[in-house]
């Protein structure tokens, strides 16, 4: 497929020529403001962001062209992510050069650091390694856990991990919504993966066939939980041993569930003394607590808040993320232990629950402090945060009961 501009810019600019259905398949969006269309509307109503999205569309077109050209020149002895990283970085650099000077310099400096600790390429390689480590260690500690996914899928999930966020480089934050990089992966990158080689963490090279690619694109195509948190929390149900482990959809859901917590925690959560535990508290704070703070955007600077948190730096106002995050992660860790015999340090679950509570409580206290007698100021945000606090408390209180998570319907 060749991507081209339409006479009337609209569908292509909105969906990069890849189709609206790519944004809605699999997961539902509860309210209008949750939907991709509503969030894209906000971009297209702002002339500056609309132009940024047009640049992003140009980058998607260029990505398709370069990957098609690469198909004719590809060396199967080279792990394909090497090409993906190089091509996507170069496209992003060329696009950054079209920005105003200040933005251009910031973007180019960012792109030079992609291999640095915690940055995009490093994060993807680390995700691959953590996926490999999880399956290796869980299989060693609990033979029963070998039934979570067939061994053939372990390497494919590693591949998913090492390329899952690459398409984020196609546009600036003001040009894209969170699911754009998943859609670009499905609609562009995924088309070129058949016959490509990837080097796994243990050094082994694998070559993907069409079924392999179908599995990888199904996982990566919907690996972000924000705006569809309820479905992600329920997805942990796929870890029940009563589910058919040979069912391709069950395999995909289990793979997403495993990759989800690894994507969040990275190497901060790993096996220690035979149990899945927090092994790096600083990294746990950076990858989880700070991550959740970036989901509560408030017009309150660090100097205006009691906690010292600068809520204006957050990306979205989404306290629901923590509410469902507690439910989904608690359920995931519980299922790994009760269904598959993987020991989980109780402090891990407690730390997840209380980290969420602490962030919500900080946000609540800062809003109340900032109101200074004006009851209307931030009242909607305050109510949303207080509602999330109540739900998290309910989840924690019911976590030790069968199906105690209030967001699940027992089946």
Short mmCIF file of C-alpha atoms in Angstrom, two decimals:
data_model
loop_
_atom_site.label_atom_id
_atom_site.label_comp_id
_atom_site.label_asym_id
_atom_site.label_seq_id
_atom_site.Cartn_x
_atom_site.Cartn_y
_atom_site.Cartn_z
CA UNK A 1 0.00 0.00 0.00
CA UNK A 2 1.25 3.45 -0.89
CA UNK A 3 0.16 6.28 1.38
CA UNK A 4 -0.75 9.53 -0.37
CA UNK A 5 -2.52 12.75 0.54
CA UNK A 6 -6.20 12.97 -0.33
CA UNK A 7 -7.55 15.99 -2.20
CA UNK A 8 -9.46 16.88 0.97
CA UNK A 9 -7.15 16.37 3.94
CA UNK A 10 -9.18 14.58 6.53
CA UNK A 11 -9.13 10.83 6.89
CA UNK A 12 -5.48 10.54 5.90
CA UNK A 13 -4.44 13.32 8.22
CA UNK A 14 -6.56 11.87 11.03
CA UNK A 15 -5.59 8.22 10.60
CA UNK A 16 -2.45 8.45 8.41
CA UNK A 17 -4.29 6.66 5.62
CA UNK A 18 -4.52 3.51 7.75
CA UNK A 19 -8.23 3.60 8.56
CA UNK A 20 -10.35 4.52 11.55
CA UNK A 21 -10.96 0.86 12.43
CA UNK A 22 -7.29 0.49 13.40
CA UNK A 23 -8.00 2.69 16.41
CA UNK A 24 -11.12 0.90 17.63
CA UNK A 25 -10.60 -2.80 17.10
CA UNK A 26 -10.42 -4.98 20.24
CA UNK A 27 -10.91 -2.34 22.94
CA UNK A 28 -13.91 -0.15 23.73
CA UNK A 29 -13.81 3.45 24.85
CA UNK A 30 -16.22 4.27 27.66
CA UNK A 31 -16.94 7.94 26.97
CA UNK A 32 -16.65 10.30 24.01
CA UNK A 33 -13.63 11.99 25.58
CA UNK A 34 -11.89 8.61 25.83
CA UNK A 35 -12.18 8.00 22.11
CA UNK A 36 -9.36 8.48 19.62
CA UNK A 37 -11.60 10.65 17.43
CA UNK A 38 -12.27 13.12 20.25
CA UNK A 39 -8.57 13.38 21.05
CA UNK A 40 -7.58 13.78 17.40
CA UNK A 41 -10.22 16.53 17.12
CA UNK A 42 -8.35 18.47 19.81
CA UNK A 43 -5.19 18.29 17.69
CA UNK A 44 -6.90 19.34 14.47
CA UNK A 45 -8.61 22.33 16.11
CA UNK A 46 -5.23 23.81 17.01
CA UNK A 47 -3.41 25.20 13.91
CA UNK A 48 0.04 24.55 15.39
CA UNK A 49 -0.77 20.98 16.41
CA UNK A 50 -2.55 20.34 13.11
CA UNK A 51 0.58 21.32 11.21
CA UNK A 52 2.63 19.08 13.53
CA UNK A 53 0.30 16.19 12.70
CA UNK A 54 0.73 16.90 8.99
CA UNK A 55 4.51 16.59 9.48
CA UNK A 56 3.86 13.33 11.32
CA UNK A 57 1.77 12.08 8.40
CA UNK A 58 4.67 12.89 6.06
CA UNK A 59 6.91 10.81 8.32
CA UNK A 60 4.53 7.86 8.19
CA UNK A 61 4.53 8.05 4.38
CA UNK A 62 8.34 8.15 4.41
CA UNK A 63 8.53 5.20 6.81
CA UNK A 64 6.39 3.13 4.46
CA UNK A 65 8.60 4.07 1.52
CA UNK A 66 11.89 3.32 3.27
CA UNK A 67 10.71 -0.02 4.66
CA UNK A 68 9.49 -1.01 1.18
CA UNK A 69 12.88 -0.08 -0.28
CA UNK A 70 14.61 -2.02 2.50
CA UNK A 71 12.69 -5.18 1.56
CA UNK A 72 14.80 -5.34 -1.60
CA UNK A 73 18.13 -4.78 0.18
CA UNK A 74 17.63 -6.47 3.54
CA UNK A 75 20.50 -8.59 4.88
CA UNK A 76 18.94 -11.45 6.91
CA UNK A 77 22.14 -11.76 8.92
CA UNK A 78 21.39 -8.41 10.55
CA UNK A 79 18.75 -8.19 13.27
CA UNK A 80 15.90 -6.18 11.74
CA UNK A 81 15.44 -3.81 14.68
CA UNK A 82 18.83 -2.34 13.77
CA UNK A 83 17.32 -1.11 10.51
CA UNK A 84 14.09 0.00 12.19
CA UNK A 85 15.93 2.04 14.79
CA UNK A 86 18.20 3.66 12.19
CA UNK A 87 15.42 4.48 9.72
CA UNK A 88 13.01 5.84 12.33
CA UNK A 89 15.70 7.99 13.94
CA UNK A 90 16.76 9.44 10.56
CA UNK A 91 13.16 10.23 9.60
CA UNK A 92 12.63 11.93 12.96
CA UNK A 93 15.86 13.94 12.58
CA UNK A 94 14.94 15.12 9.08
CA UNK A 95 11.51 16.13 10.33
CA UNK A 96 12.96 17.94 13.35
CA UNK A 97 15.04 20.13 11.05
CA UNK A 98 11.81 21.67 9.75
CA UNK A 99 10.86 22.95 13.22
CA UNK A 100 11.51 26.46 14.61
CA UNK A 101 15.03 26.81 16.00
CA UNK A 102 14.24 26.27 19.70
CA UNK A 103 12.08 23.21 19.05
CA UNK A 104 14.54 21.92 16.47
CA UNK A 105 17.49 22.01 18.86
CA UNK A 106 15.52 20.27 21.63
CA UNK A 107 14.26 17.57 19.29
CA UNK A 108 17.69 16.85 17.79
CA UNK A 109 19.28 16.69 21.25
CA UNK A 110 16.57 14.23 22.33
CA UNK A 111 17.09 12.04 19.25
CA UNK A 112 20.83 11.79 19.91
CA UNK A 113 20.13 10.24 23.32
CA UNK A 114 17.82 7.41 22.22
CA UNK A 115 20.36 4.75 23.24
CA UNK A 116 20.98 6.29 26.68
CA UNK A 117 19.78 4.65 29.88
CA UNK A 118 15.97 4.75 30.06
CA UNK A 119 15.55 6.34 26.62
CA UNK A 120 13.48 4.80 23.84
CA UNK A 121 15.91 2.36 22.21
CA UNK A 122 17.41 1.35 25.55
CA UNK A 123 13.90 0.85 26.96
CA UNK A 124 13.01 -1.49 24.10
CA UNK A 125 16.16 -3.58 24.43
CA UNK A 126 15.62 -3.71 28.19
CA UNK A 127 12.02 -4.85 27.64
CA UNK A 128 13.28 -7.70 25.45
CA UNK A 129 15.80 -8.73 28.11
CA UNK A 130 13.24 -8.53 30.93
CA UNK A 131 10.79 -10.68 28.97
CA UNK A 132 13.51 -13.27 28.41
CA UNK A 133 14.49 -13.17 32.08
CA UNK A 134 10.88 -13.52 33.25
CA UNK A 135 10.26 -16.71 31.28
CA UNK A 136 13.67 -18.17 32.07
CA UNK A 137 13.43 -17.56 35.81
CA UNK A 138 9.75 -18.41 36.23
CA UNK A 139 10.25 -21.70 34.37
CA UNK A 140 13.21 -22.54 36.60
CA UNK A 141 11.38 -21.68 39.83
CA UNK A 142 7.97 -23.10 38.90
CA UNK A 143 7.78 -25.78 36.17
CA UNK A 144 4.02 -25.21 36.11
CA UNK A 145 4.58 -21.72 34.69
CA UNK A 146 5.83 -23.21 31.42
CA UNK A 147 2.16 -23.52 30.51
CA UNK A 148 1.54 -19.76 30.45
CA UNK A 149 2.73 -19.50 26.85
CA UNK A 150 4.26 -22.06 24.46
CA UNK A 151 8.05 -21.69 24.34
CA UNK A 152 7.80 -20.70 20.67
CA UNK A 153 5.94 -17.56 21.76
CA UNK A 154 8.61 -16.50 24.27
CA UNK A 155 10.98 -15.36 21.52
CA UNK A 156 8.16 -13.66 19.62
CA UNK A 157 7.27 -11.66 22.72
CA UNK A 158 10.93 -10.65 22.98
CA UNK A 159 10.70 -9.34 19.41
CA UNK A 160 7.52 -7.45 20.33
CA UNK A 161 9.33 -5.92 23.28
CA UNK A 162 12.31 -4.68 21.28
CA UNK A 163 10.24 -2.81 18.67
CA UNK A 164 6.92 -1.96 20.36
CA UNK A 165 7.46 1.80 20.79
CA UNK A 166 9.55 2.54 17.68
CA UNK A 167 6.75 4.36 15.83
CA UNK A 168 6.56 6.97 18.61
CA UNK A 169 9.42 8.68 16.77
CA UNK A 170 7.17 9.56 13.83
CA UNK A 171 5.83 12.69 15.54
CA UNK A 172 6.17 15.12 18.41
CA UNK A 173 3.99 14.86 21.51
CA UNK A 174 1.83 17.73 20.27
CA UNK A 175 1.07 15.83 17.05
CA UNK A 176 0.05 12.41 18.29
CA UNK A 177 -2.26 10.54 20.59
CA UNK A 178 -1.08 7.49 22.52
CA UNK A 179 -2.55 4.90 20.15
CA UNK A 180 -0.97 6.38 16.99
CA UNK A 181 2.27 4.43 17.43
CA UNK A 182 0.32 1.18 17.82
CA UNK A 183 -1.67 1.88 14.64
CA UNK A 184 1.48 2.77 12.68
CA UNK A 185 3.05 -0.46 13.92
CA UNK A 186 0.07 -2.52 12.73
CA UNK A 187 -0.44 -0.66 9.46
CA UNK A 188 3.13 0.01 8.34
CA UNK A 189 5.86 -1.79 10.28
CA UNK A 190 3.92 -5.04 10.61
CA UNK A 191 3.53 -5.29 6.83
CA UNK A 192 7.29 -5.68 6.43
CA UNK A 193 8.13 -8.17 9.18
CA UNK A 194 7.59 -11.49 7.36
CA UNK A 195 10.95 -13.04 6.54
CA UNK A 196 12.87 -10.67 8.80
CA UNK A 197 15.44 -11.86 11.35
CA UNK A 198 15.64 -10.81 14.98
CA UNK A 199 18.33 -11.54 17.55
CA UNK A 200 16.97 -12.72 20.89
CA UNK A 201 18.49 -11.95 24.27
CA UNK A 202 20.40 -15.26 24.26
CA UNK A 203 21.99 -14.47 20.88
CA UNK A 204 19.76 -16.79 18.86
CA UNK A 205 18.43 -15.42 15.55
CA UNK A 206 14.86 -16.20 14.52
CA UNK A 207 13.14 -15.54 11.19
CA UNK A 208 9.48 -14.54 11.31
CA UNK A 209 6.74 -16.19 9.27
CA UNK A 210 3.24 -14.83 8.72
CA UNK A 211 1.80 -16.49 11.85
CA UNK A 212 4.63 -15.08 13.95
CA UNK A 213 3.92 -11.61 12.59
CA UNK A 214 0.20 -11.99 13.28
CA UNK A 215 0.98 -12.73 16.92
CA UNK A 216 3.45 -9.84 17.27
CA UNK A 217 1.19 -7.26 15.63
CA UNK A 218 -1.75 -8.40 17.79
CA UNK A 219 0.33 -7.84 20.92
CA UNK A 220 2.05 -4.59 19.95
CA UNK A 221 -1.02 -3.24 18.16
CA UNK A 222 -2.79 -2.89 21.52
CA UNK A 223 -0.16 -2.75 24.26
CA UNK A 224 -1.04 0.63 25.83
CA UNK A 225 -3.66 0.64 28.57
CA UNK A 226 -4.34 4.35 28.96
CA UNK A 227 -7.89 5.32 27.87
CA UNK A 228 -8.91 1.62 27.87
CA UNK A 229 -7.79 0.71 31.37
CA UNK A 230 -10.88 -1.33 32.29
CA UNK A 231 -10.30 -3.78 29.43
CA UNK A 232 -6.64 -4.10 30.36
CA UNK A 233 -7.50 -4.84 33.98
CA UNK A 234 -9.90 -7.57 32.88
CA UNK A 235 -7.29 -9.00 30.52
CA UNK A 236 -5.48 -10.52 33.51
CA UNK A 237 -8.34 -13.05 33.59
CA UNK A 238 -6.65 -14.70 30.60
CA UNK A 239 -4.05 -16.08 33.04
CA UNK A 240 -6.58 -18.51 34.48
CA UNK A 241 -5.40 -22.06 33.89
CA UNK A 242 -8.94 -22.98 32.90
CA UNK A 243 -8.45 -20.91 29.74
CA UNK A 244 -7.36 -22.87 26.65
CA UNK A 245 -3.60 -22.30 26.35
CA UNK A 246 -3.74 -23.35 22.69
CA UNK A 247 -6.32 -20.70 21.80
CA UNK A 248 -4.50 -18.01 19.78
CA UNK A 249 -6.56 -15.22 21.37
CA UNK A 250 -5.78 -16.47 24.87
CA UNK A 251 -2.10 -16.53 23.94
CA UNK A 252 -2.27 -12.94 22.70
CA UNK A 253 -4.08 -11.74 25.83
CA UNK A 254 -1.61 -13.51 28.11
CA UNK A 255 1.30 -12.07 26.14
CA UNK A 256 -0.15 -8.55 26.46
CA UNK A 257 -0.66 -9.08 30.20
CA UNK A 258 2.94 -10.20 30.74
CA UNK A 259 4.39 -7.49 28.53
CA UNK A 260 2.20 -4.86 30.19
CA UNK A 261 3.72 -5.15 33.65
CA UNK A 262 7.23 -5.54 32.21
CA UNK A 263 6.69 -2.43 30.05
CA UNK A 264 5.69 -0.51 33.18
CA UNK A 265 8.30 -1.74 35.66
CA UNK A 266 11.20 -2.79 33.45
CA UNK A 267 14.09 -4.23 35.47
CA UNK A 268 12.81 -2.56 38.66
CA UNK A 269 10.71 -5.72 39.25
CA UNK A 270 12.46 -9.04 38.84
CA UNK A 271 13.12 -12.30 40.66
CA UNK A 272 14.96 -12.09 43.97
CA UNK A 273 15.31 -14.95 46.48
CA UNK A 274 12.86 -17.01 44.43
CA UNK A 275 10.07 -14.42 44.29
CA UNK A 276 8.99 -11.68 41.91
CA UNK A 277 10.03 -8.55 43.82
CA UNK A 278 11.02 -4.92 43.63
CA UNK A 279 14.78 -5.12 43.16
CA UNK A 280 15.44 -1.42 42.54
CA UNK A 281 13.39 1.06 44.56
CA UNK A 282 14.71 4.11 42.69
CA UNK A 283 13.79 2.58 39.35
CA UNK A 284 10.38 1.53 40.77
CA UNK A 285 9.71 5.17 41.67
CA UNK A 286 10.87 6.45 38.30
CA UNK A 287 9.05 3.87 36.19
CA UNK A 288 5.82 3.56 38.18
CA UNK A 289 5.20 6.35 40.69
CA UNK A 290 6.51 9.12 38.44
CA UNK A 291 4.65 7.52 35.54
CA UNK A 292 1.36 7.76 37.41
CA UNK A 293 2.05 11.38 38.38
CA UNK A 294 2.30 12.10 34.66
CA UNK A 295 -1.33 10.93 34.41
CA UNK A 296 -2.65 13.70 36.68
CA UNK A 297 -2.25 17.04 34.94
CA UNK A 298 -3.33 20.02 37.05
CA UNK A 299 -2.67 23.76 36.72
CA UNK A 300 -0.62 23.66 39.92
CA UNK A 301 3.13 24.30 39.87
CA UNK A 302 5.59 22.90 42.38
CA UNK A 303 5.68 26.21 44.27
CA UNK A 304 1.88 26.21 44.61
CA UNK A 305 1.55 22.64 45.89
CA UNK A 306 2.08 21.28 49.38
CA UNK A 307 3.83 18.19 48.02
CA UNK A 308 6.24 20.08 45.78
CA UNK A 309 4.99 18.14 42.73
CA UNK A 310 4.72 20.26 39.58
CA UNK A 311 1.45 18.89 38.19
CA UNK A 312 1.70 21.11 35.10
CA UNK A 313 4.41 18.75 33.77
CA UNK A 314 1.98 15.82 33.60
CA UNK A 315 0.74 14.69 30.18
CA UNK A 316 -2.98 14.06 30.78
CA UNK A 317 -5.60 14.16 33.51
CA UNK A 318 -6.26 10.46 33.95
CA UNK A 319 -6.55 9.39 37.62
CA UNK A 320 -8.53 6.35 36.40
CA UNK A 321 -5.23 4.93 35.19
CA UNK A 322 -4.11 4.33 38.77
CA UNK A 323 -7.48 3.00 39.82
CA UNK A 324 -7.49 0.29 37.16
CA UNK A 325 -3.73 -0.08 37.39
CA UNK A 326 -4.07 -1.34 40.96
CA UNK A 327 -6.82 -3.73 39.91
CA UNK A 328 -5.02 -5.09 36.86
CA UNK A 329 -1.55 -5.38 38.36
CA UNK A 330 -2.82 -6.85 41.63
CA UNK A 331 -4.84 -9.40 39.70
CA UNK A 332 -1.92 -10.19 37.37
CA UNK A 333 0.49 -10.86 40.23
CA UNK A 334 -2.14 -12.86 42.14
CA UNK A 335 -2.87 -15.00 39.08
CA UNK A 336 0.82 -15.68 38.48
CA UNK A 337 1.07 -16.95 42.03
CA UNK A 338 -2.18 -18.88 42.51
CA UNK A 339 -2.53 -20.24 38.96
CA UNK A 340 1.09 -20.80 37.95
CA UNK A 341 3.02 -21.24 41.19
CA UNK A 342 5.22 -18.15 40.73
CA UNK A 343 6.09 -16.71 44.13
CA UNK A 344 5.30 -13.01 44.41
CA UNK A 345 6.73 -10.90 47.23
CA UNK A 346 3.71 -9.49 49.17
CA UNK A 347 5.61 -6.20 49.40
CA UNK A 348 5.37 -5.89 45.60
CA UNK A 349 1.57 -5.81 45.62
CA UNK A 350 1.50 -3.57 48.69
CA UNK A 351 3.98 -1.15 47.13
CA UNK A 352 1.91 -0.91 43.94
CA UNK A 353 -1.27 -0.25 45.90
CA UNK A 354 0.20 2.32 48.26
CA UNK A 355 2.19 4.09 45.55
CA UNK A 356 -1.09 4.76 43.73
CA UNK A 357 -2.77 5.89 46.94
CA UNK A 358 0.08 8.24 47.79
CA UNK A 359 -0.01 9.93 44.38
CA UNK A 360 -3.80 10.38 44.53
CA UNK A 361 -3.60 11.71 48.10
CA UNK A 362 -0.87 14.18 47.07
CA UNK A 363 -3.03 15.40 44.18
CA UNK A 364 -6.08 15.73 46.43
CA UNK A 365 -4.17 17.70 49.08
CA UNK A 366 -2.62 19.99 46.46
CA UNK A 367 -5.99 20.79 44.89
CA UNK A 368 -7.52 21.57 48.29
CA UNK A 369 -4.51 23.73 49.16
CA UNK A 370 -4.69 25.56 45.82
CA UNK A 371 -8.43 26.26 46.12
CA UNK A 372 -7.83 28.78 48.93
CA UNK A 373 -11.50 29.26 49.61
CA UNK A 374 -12.63 29.14 45.98
CA UNK A 375 -14.78 25.99 45.95
CA UNK A 376 -15.24 26.04 42.19
CA UNK A 377 -11.52 25.95 41.43
CA UNK A 378 -10.58 22.51 40.10
CA UNK A 379 -13.77 21.05 41.61
CA UNK A 380 -14.27 18.52 38.79
CA UNK A 381 -10.69 17.30 39.07
CA UNK A 382 -11.01 17.03 42.83
CA UNK A 383 -14.15 14.93 42.56
CA UNK A 384 -12.51 12.64 39.98
CA UNK A 385 -9.46 12.11 42.18
CA UNK A 386 -11.60 11.46 45.27
CA UNK A 387 -13.66 8.95 43.29
CA UNK A 388 -10.46 7.17 42.21
CA UNK A 389 -9.26 7.15 45.84
CA UNK A 390 -12.46 5.46 47.01
CA UNK A 391 -12.19 2.84 44.26
CA UNK A 392 -8.55 2.07 45.07
CA UNK A 393 -9.41 1.63 48.75
CA UNK A 394 -12.24 -0.74 47.77
CA UNK A 395 -9.85 -2.70 45.55
CA UNK A 396 -7.26 -3.05 48.31
CA UNK A 397 -9.86 -4.15 50.84
CA UNK A 398 -11.24 -6.77 48.45
CA UNK A 399 -7.96 -7.98 47.00
CA UNK A 400 -7.74 -11.03 49.25
CA UNK A 401 -11.20 -12.27 48.26
CA UNK A 402 -12.07 -14.29 45.15
CA UNK A 403 -12.91 -11.80 42.42
CA UNK A 404 -12.66 -9.04 44.99
CA UNK A 405 -11.67 -6.59 42.27
CA UNK A 406 -14.79 -4.49 41.72
CA UNK A 407 -14.07 -3.99 38.03
CA UNK A 408 -14.36 -7.67 37.15
CA UNK A 409 -17.50 -9.65 36.44
CA UNK A 410 -17.07 -13.25 37.57
CA UNK A 411 -17.47 -15.77 34.80
#
